[in-house]
Amino acid sequence: MKYRILCGLVGLGALAAAAFGVPAASAEGIAGAPAPFDKGGVKVALISYISAGDFFQAYQAGAEKQAKALGIDLRIFPGRQDAAEERDQVQQAINLGVQGIIIDHGLPESLKDVAQQAVDAGIKVVAFDVNLDNPKIPQVEQSDHELAKAALDQALKDNGASFNAGYVYVAGFAPLDRRNEIWEEVKKANPGIVEKARWGVVNDTTAASTADQTKAALQANADITVVFAPYDEFARGVKLAANEIGVADKLKIYSADVSTADIQEITEPGSPWVATAATNPAVVGAVSVRAVSLLIAGQDPGHNIVVKPVLITQKDLIDNAIKTVEDLNAKLPAFGKSDAATAAWIPAN
Ligand code: SR1
């Protein structure tokens, strides 16, 4: 009897939601959605290369929220910066019989063939920030060119076209490689920008390891006044080092990404971290789930799915009393939402 009442309530909820134009997910599926979402029970794997850090945690949270709204059983495979393990996880997901796989970052050479195996098994695959070079696999990205341009335009605005720079970069990560293309273009267009030192590391303690490297780089190049650190873990490391060696007042840091903890670091008195260009990573996670869901439903999300970044300056944050990512969502609608990979049957989250 209890079971019947519960079913009745779920059914009424779905009807009410549909009446207001918002489909609702339940264990039985979404009323009016295409198969298999009309019946529910869709399984998707989210396989990450990196899980630590604010960006990746928020990305995962956004993916989980959107999956829940779609009634998806989302299996999360934690990323430990281990290419062999990530590859193995793709094979595990194939064996689990999932209908969709989201591959979040990673090294293309260790993933291309297993991703193709998944496609051959009829599994729909979407890649975020890893170029799998496969026409069947849509690519989600944050428009890294635009993101780097926005941060570097602000650096030029604040510092003029001649300055000594430090640059934090690790080759081989698609978003960092795309941001690097813009850094190279900007240097070429502005010969007064001199890259005095380049450093960087991506590991399970990226900020702390970057801080160690930054201390050495800044001590050896006391004339660096600008650091381009286009990943928030890099920027945190540079800021930590600048504070520890007492040069924060002579330095300006331009970065990518934002989180509530980053906003606190950017707005604290005397912070050298003056601007960042960013998307809301939770929105990117939601877009990734929507893209794979469209594929599973036999619909086309497009091959290049782009979430647009916004420029966030220290001054804007302070002037507008923005303290959290939720404040940013409220003040900047373009940051809090994306219309990428949407459809009338997909519930907003
Ligand atoms: C190691 S790659 C780090 C970047 O991935 C995502 O694109 C985030 O924006 C982050 O900066």
PDB file of N, CA, C and O in Angstrom, residues 103 112 115-116 119 125-127 130 132-139 295 302-303:
ATOM      1  N   ILE A 103      34.627  11.742 -20.225  1.00  0.00           N
ATOM      2  CA  ILE A 103      36.060  11.676 -19.904  1.00  0.00           C
ATOM      3  C   ILE A 103      36.518  13.107 -19.645  1.00  0.00           C
ATOM      4  O   ILE A 103      36.459  13.969 -20.528  1.00  0.00           O
ATOM      5  N   LYS A 112      42.780   7.507 -26.348  1.00  0.00           N
ATOM      6  CA  LYS A 112      42.110   7.472 -27.662  1.00  0.00           C
ATOM      7  C   LYS A 112      41.578   6.093 -28.015  1.00  0.00           C
ATOM      8  O   LYS A 112      40.442   5.946 -28.455  1.00  0.00           O
ATOM      9  N   ALA A 115      38.689   4.953 -25.688  1.00  0.00           N
ATOM     10  CA  ALA A 115      37.480   5.742 -25.985  1.00  0.00           C
ATOM     11  C   ALA A 115      36.834   5.184 -27.262  1.00  0.00           C
ATOM     12  O   ALA A 115      35.605   5.056 -27.340  1.00  0.00           O
ATOM     13  N   GLN A 116      37.642   4.822 -28.241  1.00  0.00           N
ATOM     14  CA  GLN A 116      37.108   4.232 -29.476  1.00  0.00           C
ATOM     15  C   GLN A 116      36.441   2.882 -29.172  1.00  0.00           C
ATOM     16  O   GLN A 116      35.389   2.568 -29.733  1.00  0.00           O
ATOM     17  N   VAL A 119      33.049   3.648 -27.943  1.00  0.00           N
ATOM     18  CA  VAL A 119      32.182   4.043 -29.064  1.00  0.00           C
ATOM     19  C   VAL A 119      31.755   2.792 -29.849  1.00  0.00           C
ATOM     20  O   VAL A 119      30.583   2.616 -30.186  1.00  0.00           O
ATOM     21  N   VAL A 125      30.095   8.840 -25.825  1.00  0.00           N
ATOM     22  CA  VAL A 125      31.239   9.400 -25.089  1.00  0.00           C
ATOM     23  C   VAL A 125      31.332  10.898 -25.364  1.00  0.00           C
ATOM     24  O   VAL A 125      31.167  11.345 -26.497  1.00  0.00           O
ATOM     25  N   VAL A 126      31.603  11.650 -24.282  1.00  0.00           N
ATOM     26  CA  VAL A 126      31.853  13.091 -24.373  1.00  0.00           C
ATOM     27  C   VAL A 126      33.172  13.353 -23.656  1.00  0.00           C
ATOM     28  O   VAL A 126      33.456  12.718 -22.638  1.00  0.00           O
ATOM     29  N   ALA A 127      33.988  14.263 -24.206  1.00  0.00           N
ATOM     30  CA  ALA A 127      35.269  14.570 -23.561  1.00  0.00           C
ATOM     31  C   ALA A 127      35.281  16.027 -23.119  1.00  0.00           C
ATOM     32  O   ALA A 127      34.879  16.910 -23.870  1.00  0.00           O
ATOM     33  N   VAL A 130      39.990  17.233 -23.026  1.00  0.00           N
ATOM     34  CA  VAL A 130      41.010  16.307 -23.515  1.00  0.00           C
ATOM     35  C   VAL A 130      40.639  16.022 -24.965  1.00  0.00           C
ATOM     36  O   VAL A 130      39.500  15.655 -25.255  1.00  0.00           O
ATOM     37  N   LEU A 132      40.336  14.014 -27.894  1.00  0.00           N
ATOM     38  CA  LEU A 132      40.407  12.601 -28.292  1.00  0.00           C
ATOM     39  C   LEU A 132      40.351  12.448 -29.806  1.00  0.00           C
ATOM     40  O   LEU A 132      40.417  11.330 -30.318  1.00  0.00           O
ATOM     41  N   ASP A 133      40.246  13.583 -30.484  1.00  0.00           N
ATOM     42  CA  ASP A 133      40.421  13.589 -31.936  1.00  0.00           C
ATOM     43  C   ASP A 133      39.515  12.554 -32.626  1.00  0.00           C
ATOM     44  O   ASP A 133      39.982  11.768 -33.446  1.00  0.00           O
ATOM     45  N   ASN A 134      38.245  12.553 -32.256  1.00  0.00           N
ATOM     46  CA  ASN A 134      37.337  11.523 -32.740  1.00  0.00           C
ATOM     47  C   ASN A 134      36.011  12.196 -33.122  1.00  0.00           C
ATOM     48  O   ASN A 134      35.375  12.828 -32.274  1.00  0.00           O
ATOM     49  N   PRO A 135      35.610  12.097 -34.377  1.00  0.00           N
ATOM     50  CA  PRO A 135      34.387  12.806 -34.792  1.00  0.00           C
ATOM     51  C   PRO A 135      33.132  12.354 -34.047  1.00  0.00           C
ATOM     52  O   PRO A 135      32.125  13.062 -34.005  1.00  0.00           O
ATOM     53  N   LYS A 136      33.198  11.171 -33.423  1.00  0.00           N
ATOM     54  CA  LYS A 136      32.021  10.655 -32.683  1.00  0.00           C
ATOM     55  C   LYS A 136      31.994  11.180 -31.238  1.00  0.00           C
ATOM     56  O   LYS A 136      31.068  10.896 -30.483  1.00  0.00           O
ATOM     57  N   ILE A 137      33.082  11.852 -30.823  1.00  0.00           N
ATOM     58  CA  ILE A 137      33.180  12.272 -29.410  1.00  0.00           C
ATOM     59  C   ILE A 137      33.165  13.798 -29.315  1.00  0.00           C
ATOM     60  O   ILE A 137      34.161  14.464 -29.601  1.00  0.00           O
ATOM     61  N   PRO A 138      32.015  14.379 -28.912  1.00  0.00           N
ATOM     62  CA  PRO A 138      31.971  15.831 -28.742  1.00  0.00           C
ATOM     63  C   PRO A 138      32.960  16.299 -27.670  1.00  0.00           C
ATOM     64  O   PRO A 138      33.243  15.580 -26.711  1.00  0.00           O
ATOM     65  N   GLN A 139      33.457  17.515 -27.884  1.00  0.00           N
ATOM     66  CA  GLN A 139      34.447  18.099 -26.973  1.00  0.00           C
ATOM     67  C   GLN A 139      33.821  19.272 -26.224  1.00  0.00           C
ATOM     68  O   GLN A 139      33.333  20.209 -26.857  1.00  0.00           O
ATOM     69  N   LEU A 295      23.241  12.773 -26.537  1.00  0.00           N
ATOM     70  CA  LEU A 295      23.745  11.689 -27.401  1.00  0.00           C
ATOM     71  C   LEU A 295      23.002  10.384 -27.112  1.00  0.00           C
ATOM     72  O   LEU A 295      22.605   9.668 -28.032  1.00  0.00           O
ATOM     73  N   GLY A 302      26.131  18.816 -30.848  1.00  0.00           N
ATOM     74  CA  GLY A 302      27.178  19.557 -31.574  1.00  0.00           C
ATOM     75  C   GLY A 302      28.529  18.958 -31.227  1.00  0.00           C
ATOM     76  O   GLY A 302      28.669  18.242 -30.228  1.00  0.00           O
ATOM     77  N   HIS A 303      29.536  19.232 -32.050  1.00  0.00           N
ATOM     78  CA  HIS A 303      30.842  18.622 -31.778  1.00  0.00           C
ATOM     79  C   HIS A 303      31.671  19.451 -30.795  1.00  0.00           C
ATOM     80  O   HIS A 303      32.344  18.897 -29.928  1.00  0.00           O
TER      81      HIS A 303
END
